[in-house]
Structures are given as C-alpha cells and as structure tokens.
C-alpha cells in the first residue's frame, strides 16, 4: 500500500501482471532484465537490491567511474559466492530437488542482496533464460545464466584492510563504516529513511 501511495507521487514503479512470491522471484528478475533491455538502452549499469538494503550511492558511482574498460560489458559485481551448493533437505527454505537441479555445485554467483551489472547483460541474461531451466533462487539462477554466457562475476572488495564492498552481514550503523561499503543489509524501511538522512550529513566528516 505504501508502494501504491508513493507511486501516485513519483510514478516510478513498474507493475507486472504476476503473483509476487518467493517462488516467483526468478520470474520477477527475468521480467526486470527484459524491461531493462527494452526501455533502458542508454543506461550504462543497472543494480538489483533487496528491499532491506542500504545503498551508498556516492561510493557506488565513484567506484564504477574508476573501473576500467573491462566493466563496460559482460560485467557483473557484488558479493560473489564461489562454493554454493544445493540444499537437499526438504525442510530448508532453499530446498532444491535433484530433479530440479541435478548438479552438486552451483557456478559462481553474486548474492541477490545487491549486485550491479553492465546494461548489455540484461539482454544477454534474458536471452540465456530461454535455455537455462528455472529454479526459484534468483541469484543462483542469474549465476547459471552467466555460466551459460561464459561471464565471470567479479568480487568487489578492498585489501588492507579487507572489506567486502557488498556487505552481506548487518553492521551496526556508523557513518564512517558505511562510507566504506557499497551496500549493507538488514534494515526496515523506516530505518533506511533515518540512516539515509544521517549518512548524508555524517559521511563527509569521515
Ligand atoms: C507465479 O506467478 C504466476 C502468474 O501470476 C502464478 O500463476 C503462479 O501461481 C505464481 N507461482 C507461485 C509459486 O507463486
């Protein structure tokens, strides 16, 4: 309802005719890829984030501007998971039957919490999805499409000190900690509004 009310004002939400459930997350993501490929040809990058994510927009923009040629195409970055494998326990939220996915490992994929990709990949992933069998886990599925396309996801991190720039743990709010990350997870909508306001003021002092 909040989304509907806000859309009255900003008109920036796209509605698609399907039932928005966890099982349909992959369907939703492929609809997003298709929409991006159709309506955003002049964008350079797109980002997917979960609803509970803080995004440090200034850092992200600087980070992308500092990437070389290699980030112009076939580029996707986030928190890369290299050692993922299907859960075979039926009680798991991420249960995947051998029929749905026979392999014992997943190819590298970026956590669905938040990832950024060059816009060409929207069309390529959408195309690949015609050949790659759907599974409900959207981030793994994007990884399967990337594998099909022979595209390696890139880990965004710094060394000395080591930081995963797409932070998938929740970190206590501290402007200077958050100033050094692209995303931080685990917020309610009202927390996000408060933190964003504070962050705008406080990050400059770091
Ligand atoms: C996915 O969306 C379709 C179209 O709205 C719907 O028919 C189907 O029941 C949904 N599937 C699940 C598992 O929610």
PDB file of C-alpha atoms and ligand atoms in Angstrom:
ATOM      1  CA  UNK A   1       0.000   0.000   0.000  1.00  0.00           C
ATOM      2  CA  UNK A   2       2.930   2.268   0.761  1.00  0.00           C
ATOM      3  CA  UNK A   3       4.314   1.495  -2.686  1.00  0.00           C
ATOM      4  CA  UNK A   4       0.963   2.404  -4.292  1.00  0.00           C
ATOM      5  CA  UNK A   5       0.763   5.685  -2.376  1.00  0.00           C
ATOM      6  CA  UNK A   6       4.333   6.651  -3.265  1.00  0.00           C
ATOM      7  CA  UNK A   7       3.769   5.769  -6.892  1.00  0.00           C
ATOM      8  CA  UNK A   8       0.889   8.279  -7.014  1.00  0.00           C
ATOM      9  CA  UNK A   9       3.504  10.941  -6.299  1.00  0.00           C
ATOM     10  CA  UNK A  10       6.598   9.723  -8.163  1.00  0.00           C
ATOM     11  CA  UNK A  11       5.235   7.414 -10.889  1.00  0.00           C
ATOM     12  CA  UNK A  12       8.411   5.361 -10.829  1.00  0.00           C
ATOM     13  CA  UNK A  13       7.215   1.849 -10.045  1.00  0.00           C
ATOM     14  CA  UNK A  14       6.696  -0.706 -12.791  1.00  0.00           C
ATOM     15  CA  UNK A  15       3.800  -3.116 -12.275  1.00  0.00           C
ATOM     16  CA  UNK A  16       3.803  -6.502 -13.948  1.00  0.00           C
ATOM     17  CA  UNK A  17       0.928  -8.975 -14.016  1.00  0.00           C
ATOM     18  CA  UNK A  18       2.071 -11.932 -11.912  1.00  0.00           C
ATOM     19  CA  UNK A  19       1.925 -13.128  -8.309  1.00  0.00           C
ATOM     20  CA  UNK A  20       4.899 -11.779  -6.371  1.00  0.00           C
ATOM     21  CA  UNK A  21       6.024 -14.716  -4.195  1.00  0.00           C
ATOM     22  CA  UNK A  22       9.416 -16.081  -3.184  1.00  0.00           C
ATOM     23  CA  UNK A  23       8.924 -18.975  -5.620  1.00  0.00           C
ATOM     24  CA  UNK A  24       8.402 -16.435  -8.413  1.00  0.00           C
ATOM     25  CA  UNK A  25      11.499 -14.369  -7.676  1.00  0.00           C
ATOM     26  CA  UNK A  26      13.344 -15.731 -10.685  1.00  0.00           C
ATOM     27  CA  UNK A  27      10.365 -14.889 -12.898  1.00  0.00           C
ATOM     28  CA  UNK A  28      10.355 -11.350 -11.494  1.00  0.00           C
ATOM     29  CA  UNK A  29      14.082 -10.920 -12.091  1.00  0.00           C
ATOM     30  CA  UNK A  30      13.821 -12.097 -15.689  1.00  0.00           C
ATOM     31  CA  UNK A  31      10.957  -9.631 -16.202  1.00  0.00           C
ATOM     32  CA  UNK A  32      13.229  -6.917 -14.834  1.00  0.00           C
ATOM     33  CA  UNK A  33      16.042  -7.949 -17.207  1.00  0.00           C
ATOM     34  CA  UNK A  34      13.656  -7.858 -20.119  1.00  0.00           C
ATOM     35  CA  UNK A  35      12.305  -4.469 -19.082  1.00  0.00           C
ATOM     36  CA  UNK A  36      15.818  -3.044 -18.743  1.00  0.00           C
ATOM     37  CA  UNK A  37      16.814  -4.410 -22.147  1.00  0.00           C
ATOM     38  CA  UNK A  38      13.733  -2.838 -23.725  1.00  0.00           C
ATOM     39  CA  UNK A  39      13.499   0.546 -22.018  1.00  0.00           C
ATOM     40  CA  UNK A  40      16.985   1.444 -20.742  1.00  0.00           C
ATOM     41  CA  UNK A  41      19.293   1.214 -23.761  1.00  0.00           C
ATOM     42  CA  UNK A  42      21.232   4.348 -22.809  1.00  0.00           C
ATOM     43  CA  UNK A  43      21.938   3.350 -19.198  1.00  0.00           C
ATOM     44  CA  UNK A  44      25.446   2.064 -18.514  1.00  0.00           C
ATOM     45  CA  UNK A  45      24.679  -0.028 -15.460  1.00  0.00           C
ATOM     46  CA  UNK A  46      21.754  -1.436 -13.544  1.00  0.00           C
ATOM     47  CA  UNK A  47      21.582  -2.548  -9.945  1.00  0.00           C
ATOM     48  CA  UNK A  48      19.355  -5.097  -8.240  1.00  0.00           C
ATOM     49  CA  UNK A  49      18.883  -4.701  -4.485  1.00  0.00           C
ATOM     50  CA  UNK A  50      16.642  -6.337  -1.934  1.00  0.00           C
ATOM     51  CA  UNK A  51      14.166  -4.115  -0.079  1.00  0.00           C
ATOM     52  CA  UNK A  52      16.180  -4.176   3.172  1.00  0.00           C
ATOM     53  CA  UNK A  53      19.406  -2.798   1.726  1.00  0.00           C
ATOM     54  CA  UNK A  54      21.251   0.427   2.425  1.00  0.00           C
ATOM     55  CA  UNK A  55      22.977   1.639  -0.766  1.00  0.00           C
ATOM     56  CA  UNK A  56      25.877   4.086  -0.567  1.00  0.00           C
ATOM     57  CA  UNK A  57      25.144   5.802  -3.877  1.00  0.00           C
ATOM     58  CA  UNK A  58      28.103   8.251  -3.900  1.00  0.00           C
ATOM     59  CA  UNK A  59      30.619   5.446  -3.277  1.00  0.00           C
ATOM     60  CA  UNK A  60      28.981   3.216  -5.899  1.00  0.00           C
ATOM     61  CA  UNK A  61      29.129   5.942  -8.557  1.00  0.00           C
ATOM     62  CA  UNK A  62      32.789   6.701  -7.823  1.00  0.00           C
ATOM     63  CA  UNK A  63      33.606   3.006  -7.781  1.00  0.00           C
ATOM     64  CA  UNK A  64      32.052   2.431 -11.205  1.00  0.00           C
ATOM     65  CA  UNK A  65      33.703   5.528 -12.658  1.00  0.00           C
ATOM     66  CA  UNK A  66      37.082   4.161 -11.508  1.00  0.00           C
ATOM     67  CA  UNK A  67      36.584   0.782 -13.177  1.00  0.00           C
ATOM     68  CA  UNK A  68      38.407   0.340 -16.467  1.00  0.00           C
ATOM     69  CA  UNK A  69      37.235  -0.753 -19.901  1.00  0.00           C
ATOM     70  CA  UNK A  70      36.511  -4.249 -18.632  1.00  0.00           C
ATOM     71  CA  UNK A  71      33.454  -3.015 -16.747  1.00  0.00           C
ATOM     72  CA  UNK A  72      31.740  -1.651 -19.866  1.00  0.00           C
ATOM     73  CA  UNK A  73      30.453  -5.020 -20.972  1.00  0.00           C
ATOM     74  CA  UNK A  74      29.903  -8.538 -19.598  1.00  0.00           C
ATOM     75  CA  UNK A  75      30.487  -7.055 -16.147  1.00  0.00           C
ATOM     76  CA  UNK A  76      28.639  -8.053 -13.004  1.00  0.00           C
ATOM     77  CA  UNK A  77      29.802  -7.425  -9.472  1.00  0.00           C
ATOM     78  CA  UNK A  78      28.629  -7.968  -5.927  1.00  0.00           C
ATOM     79  CA  UNK A  79      29.335 -10.423  -3.172  1.00  0.00           C
ATOM     80  CA  UNK A  80      30.499 -13.469  -5.126  1.00  0.00           C
ATOM     81  CA  UNK A  81      29.657 -16.912  -3.770  1.00  0.00           C
ATOM     82  CA  UNK A  82      32.060 -19.448  -5.239  1.00  0.00           C
ATOM     83  CA  UNK A  83      31.251 -22.528  -3.195  1.00  0.00           C
ATOM     84  CA  UNK A  84      27.457 -22.664  -3.295  1.00  0.00           C
ATOM     85  CA  UNK A  85      25.692 -25.997  -3.481  1.00  0.00           C
ATOM     86  CA  UNK A  86      22.036 -27.064  -3.488  1.00  0.00           C
ATOM     87  CA  UNK A  87      20.291 -27.894  -0.201  1.00  0.00           C
ATOM     88  CA  UNK A  88      18.828 -31.354  -0.371  1.00  0.00           C
ATOM     89  CA  UNK A  89      16.999 -31.142   2.973  1.00  0.00           C
ATOM     90  CA  UNK A  90      13.301 -30.731   2.239  1.00  0.00           C
ATOM     91  CA  UNK A  91      12.759 -28.546   5.288  1.00  0.00           C
ATOM     92  CA  UNK A  92      15.214 -25.917   4.044  1.00  0.00           C
ATOM     93  CA  UNK A  93      13.886 -22.629   2.643  1.00  0.00           C
ATOM     94  CA  UNK A  94      16.370 -23.229  -0.193  1.00  0.00           C
ATOM     95  CA  UNK A  95      15.495 -26.874  -0.817  1.00  0.00           C
ATOM     96  CA  UNK A  96      16.198 -27.931  -4.378  1.00  0.00           C
ATOM     97  CA  UNK A  97      15.359 -31.416  -5.625  1.00  0.00           C
ATOM     98  CA  UNK A  98      17.778 -33.452  -7.736  1.00  0.00           C
ATOM     99  CA  UNK A  99      15.127 -33.390 -10.454  1.00  0.00           C
ATOM    100  CA  UNK A 100      15.117 -29.572 -10.491  1.00  0.00           C
ATOM    101  CA  UNK A 101      18.921 -29.311 -10.312  1.00  0.00           C
ATOM    102  CA  UNK A 102      20.985 -32.472 -10.663  1.00  0.00           C
ATOM    103  CA  UNK A 103      24.489 -30.974 -10.252  1.00  0.00           C
ATOM    104  CA  UNK A 104      26.078 -30.978  -6.807  1.00  0.00           C
ATOM    105  CA  UNK A 105      27.532 -27.445  -7.036  1.00  0.00           C
ATOM    106  CA  UNK A 106      26.447 -24.011  -8.250  1.00  0.00           C
ATOM    107  CA  UNK A 107      28.623 -21.955 -10.574  1.00  0.00           C
ATOM    108  CA  UNK A 108      29.902 -18.673  -9.042  1.00  0.00           C
ATOM    109  CA  UNK A 109      27.062 -16.225  -8.480  1.00  0.00           C
ATOM    110  CA  UNK A 110      26.518 -12.841  -6.826  1.00  0.00           C
ATOM    111  CA  UNK A 111      24.374 -12.665  -3.709  1.00  0.00           C
ATOM    112  CA  UNK A 112      20.887 -11.384  -4.519  1.00  0.00           C
ATOM    113  CA  UNK A 113      21.164  -8.880  -1.651  1.00  0.00           C
ATOM    114  CA  UNK A 114      22.600  -6.446  -4.185  1.00  0.00           C
ATOM    115  CA  UNK A 115      24.513  -6.616  -7.434  1.00  0.00           C
ATOM    116  CA  UNK A 116      25.483  -4.257 -10.243  1.00  0.00           C
ATOM    117  CA  UNK A 117      25.879  -5.146 -13.895  1.00  0.00           C
ATOM    118  CA  UNK A 118      26.689  -3.526 -17.224  1.00  0.00           C
ATOM    119  CA  UNK A 119      23.440  -2.938 -19.100  1.00  0.00           C
ATOM    120  CA  UNK A 120      24.326  -5.278 -22.007  1.00  0.00           C
ATOM    121  CA  UNK A 121      23.931  -8.195 -19.600  1.00  0.00           C
ATOM    122  CA  UNK A 122      20.210  -7.504 -19.141  1.00  0.00           C
ATOM    123  CA  UNK A 123      19.529  -8.615 -22.698  1.00  0.00           C
ATOM    124  CA  UNK A 124      22.058 -11.451 -22.560  1.00  0.00           C
ATOM    125  CA  UNK A 125      20.689 -12.873 -19.306  1.00  0.00           C
ATOM    126  CA  UNK A 126      17.142 -12.541 -20.600  1.00  0.00           C
ATOM    127  CA  UNK A 127      18.190 -14.438 -23.741  1.00  0.00           C
ATOM    128  CA  UNK A 128      20.069 -17.098 -21.756  1.00  0.00           C
ATOM    129  CA  UNK A 129      16.993 -17.701 -19.606  1.00  0.00           C
ATOM    130  CA  UNK A 130      15.323 -19.312 -22.618  1.00  0.00           C
ATOM    131  CA  UNK A 131      17.886 -22.108 -22.422  1.00  0.00           C
ATOM    132  CA  UNK A 132      18.553 -22.387 -18.663  1.00  0.00           C
ATOM    133  CA  UNK A 133      15.964 -24.244 -16.618  1.00  0.00           C
ATOM    134  CA  UNK A 134      14.399 -22.012 -13.916  1.00  0.00           C
ATOM    135  CA  UNK A 135      14.985 -22.569 -10.202  1.00  0.00           C
ATOM    136  CA  UNK A 136      13.373 -20.336  -7.539  1.00  0.00           C
ATOM    137  CA  UNK A 137      16.653 -18.907  -6.169  1.00  0.00           C
ATOM    138  CA  UNK A 138      17.009 -15.810  -8.295  1.00  0.00           C
ATOM    139  CA  UNK A 139      20.676 -15.107  -7.558  1.00  0.00           C
ATOM    140  CA  UNK A 140      21.779 -18.676  -8.274  1.00  0.00           C
ATOM    141  CA  UNK A 141      19.677 -18.595 -11.424  1.00  0.00           C
ATOM    142  CA  UNK A 142      21.402 -15.431 -12.648  1.00  0.00           C
ATOM    143  CA  UNK A 143      24.670 -17.289 -11.932  1.00  0.00           C
ATOM    144  CA  UNK A 144      23.511 -20.210 -14.089  1.00  0.00           C
ATOM    145  CA  UNK A 145      22.707 -17.785 -16.909  1.00  0.00           C
ATOM    146  CA  UNK A 146      26.134 -16.135 -16.504  1.00  0.00           C
ATOM    147  CA  UNK A 147      27.766 -19.560 -16.652  1.00  0.00           C
ATOM    148  CA  UNK A 148      25.829 -20.266 -19.851  1.00  0.00           C
ATOM    149  CA  UNK A 149      27.109 -16.939 -21.226  1.00  0.00           C
ATOM    150  CA  UNK A 150      30.671 -17.659 -20.022  1.00  0.00           C
ATOM    151  CA  UNK A 151      30.710 -14.467 -17.907  1.00  0.00           C
ATOM    152  CA  UNK A 152      32.576 -14.498 -14.569  1.00  0.00           C
ATOM    153  CA  UNK A 153      31.102 -12.378 -11.756  1.00  0.00           C
ATOM    154  CA  UNK A 154      33.641 -10.018 -10.164  1.00  0.00           C
ATOM    155  CA  UNK A 155      34.090  -9.730  -6.400  1.00  0.00           C
ATOM    156  CA  UNK A 156      34.169  -6.094  -5.181  1.00  0.00           C
ATOM    157  CA  UNK A 157      36.499  -5.888  -2.198  1.00  0.00           C
ATOM    158  CA  UNK A 158      39.420  -3.951  -0.835  1.00  0.00           C
ATOM    159  CA  UNK A 159      42.554  -5.315   0.822  1.00  0.00           C
ATOM    160  CA  UNK A 160      44.448  -3.774   3.742  1.00  0.00           C
ATOM    161  CA  UNK A 161      42.033  -3.508   5.318  1.00  0.00           C
ATOM    162  CA  UNK A 162      39.973  -6.324   3.842  1.00  0.00           C
ATOM    163  CA  UNK A 163      36.413  -5.258   3.082  1.00  0.00           C
ATOM    164  CA  UNK A 164      33.644  -6.866   1.097  1.00  0.00           C
ATOM    165  CA  UNK A 165      32.129  -3.764  -0.515  1.00  0.00           C
ATOM    166  CA  UNK A 166      28.812  -5.574  -0.937  1.00  0.00           C
ATOM    167  CA  UNK A 167      28.469  -6.374   2.753  1.00  0.00           C
ATOM    168  CA  UNK A 168      26.071  -9.247   3.350  1.00  0.00           C
ATOM    169  CA  UNK A 169      26.279  -9.130   7.143  1.00  0.00           C
ATOM    170  CA  UNK A 170      24.403  -6.490   9.072  1.00  0.00           C
ATOM    171  CA  UNK A 171      26.798  -3.889  10.507  1.00  0.00           C
ATOM    172  CA  UNK A 172      25.895  -1.524  13.340  1.00  0.00           C
ATOM    173  CA  UNK A 173      25.308   1.992  11.954  1.00  0.00           C
ATOM    174  CA  UNK A 174      28.422   4.101  11.884  1.00  0.00           C
ATOM    175  CA  UNK A 175      28.745   6.715   9.136  1.00  0.00           C
ATOM    176  CA  UNK A 176      32.454   6.024   8.602  1.00  0.00           C
ATOM    177  CA  UNK A 177      31.941   2.250   8.417  1.00  0.00           C
ATOM    178  CA  UNK A 178      29.082   2.654   5.967  1.00  0.00           C
ATOM    179  CA  UNK A 179      31.049   5.213   3.946  1.00  0.00           C
ATOM    180  CA  UNK A 180      33.440   2.363   3.019  1.00  0.00           C
ATOM    181  CA  UNK A 181      30.796  -0.056   1.746  1.00  0.00           C
ATOM    182  CA  UNK A 182      28.522  -0.098  -1.330  1.00  0.00           C
ATOM    183  CA  UNK A 183      25.701  -1.964   0.383  1.00  0.00           C
ATOM    184  CA  UNK A 184      24.845  -3.012   3.920  1.00  0.00           C
ATOM    185  CA  UNK A 185      21.972  -5.429   4.605  1.00  0.00           C
ATOM    186  CA  UNK A 186      19.249  -5.860   7.195  1.00  0.00           C
ATOM    187  CA  UNK A 187      17.090  -2.734   7.554  1.00  0.00           C
ATOM    188  CA  UNK A 188      13.410  -1.933   7.902  1.00  0.00           C
ATOM    189  CA  UNK A 189      12.040   0.806   5.602  1.00  0.00           C
ATOM    190  CA  UNK A 190      11.899   3.367   8.431  1.00  0.00           C
ATOM    191  CA  UNK A 191      15.474   2.543   9.492  1.00  0.00           C
ATOM    192  CA  UNK A 192      16.565   3.107   5.910  1.00  0.00           C
ATOM    193  CA  UNK A 193      14.952   6.549   5.844  1.00  0.00           C
ATOM    194  CA  UNK A 194      16.632   7.561   9.111  1.00  0.00           C
ATOM    195  CA  UNK A 195      20.038   6.190   8.215  1.00  0.00           C
ATOM    196  CA  UNK A 196      20.000   7.796   4.792  1.00  0.00           C
ATOM    197  CA  UNK A 197      19.329  11.207   6.339  1.00  0.00           C
ATOM    198  CA  UNK A 198      22.108  10.799   8.910  1.00  0.00           C
ATOM    199  CA  UNK A 199      24.501   9.349   6.369  1.00  0.00           C
ATOM    200  CA  UNK A 200      24.117  12.354   4.045  1.00  0.00           C
ATOM    201  CA  UNK A 201      25.322  14.633   6.812  1.00  0.00           C
ATOM    202  CA  UNK A 202      27.857  12.408   8.554  1.00  0.00           C
ATOM    203  CA  UNK A 203      29.750  10.707   5.732  1.00  0.00           C
ATOM    204  CA  UNK A 204      31.503  13.952   4.811  1.00  0.00           C
ATOM    205  CA  UNK A 205      33.240  14.021   8.194  1.00  0.00           C
ATOM    206  CA  UNK A 206      34.949  10.654   7.609  1.00  0.00           C
TER     207      UNK A 206
HETATM  208  C1  LIG B   1       3.815 -17.155 -10.176  1.00  0.00           C
HETATM  209  O1  LIG B   1       3.070 -16.211 -10.903  1.00  0.00           O
HETATM  210  C2  LIG B   1       2.075 -16.782 -11.750  1.00  0.00           C
HETATM  211  C3  LIG B   1       1.439 -15.670 -12.579  1.00  0.00           C
HETATM  212  O2  LIG B   1       0.824 -14.721 -11.750  1.00  0.00           O
HETATM  213  C4  LIG B   1       1.046 -17.516 -10.908  1.00  0.00           C
HETATM  214  O3  LIG B   1       0.090 -18.144 -11.730  1.00  0.00           O
HETATM  215  C5  LIG B   1       1.745 -18.579 -10.066  1.00  0.00           C
HETATM  216  O4  LIG B   1       0.848 -19.144  -9.171  1.00  0.00           O
HETATM  217  C6  LIG B   1       2.909 -17.970  -9.287  1.00  0.00           C
HETATM  218  N1  LIG B   1       3.661 -19.064  -8.704  1.00  0.00           N
HETATM  219  C7  LIG B   1       3.961 -19.109  -7.415  1.00  0.00           C
HETATM  220  C8  LIG B   1       4.690 -20.348  -6.972  1.00  0.00           C
HETATM  221  O5  LIG B   1       3.709 -18.225  -6.622  1.00  0.00           O
END
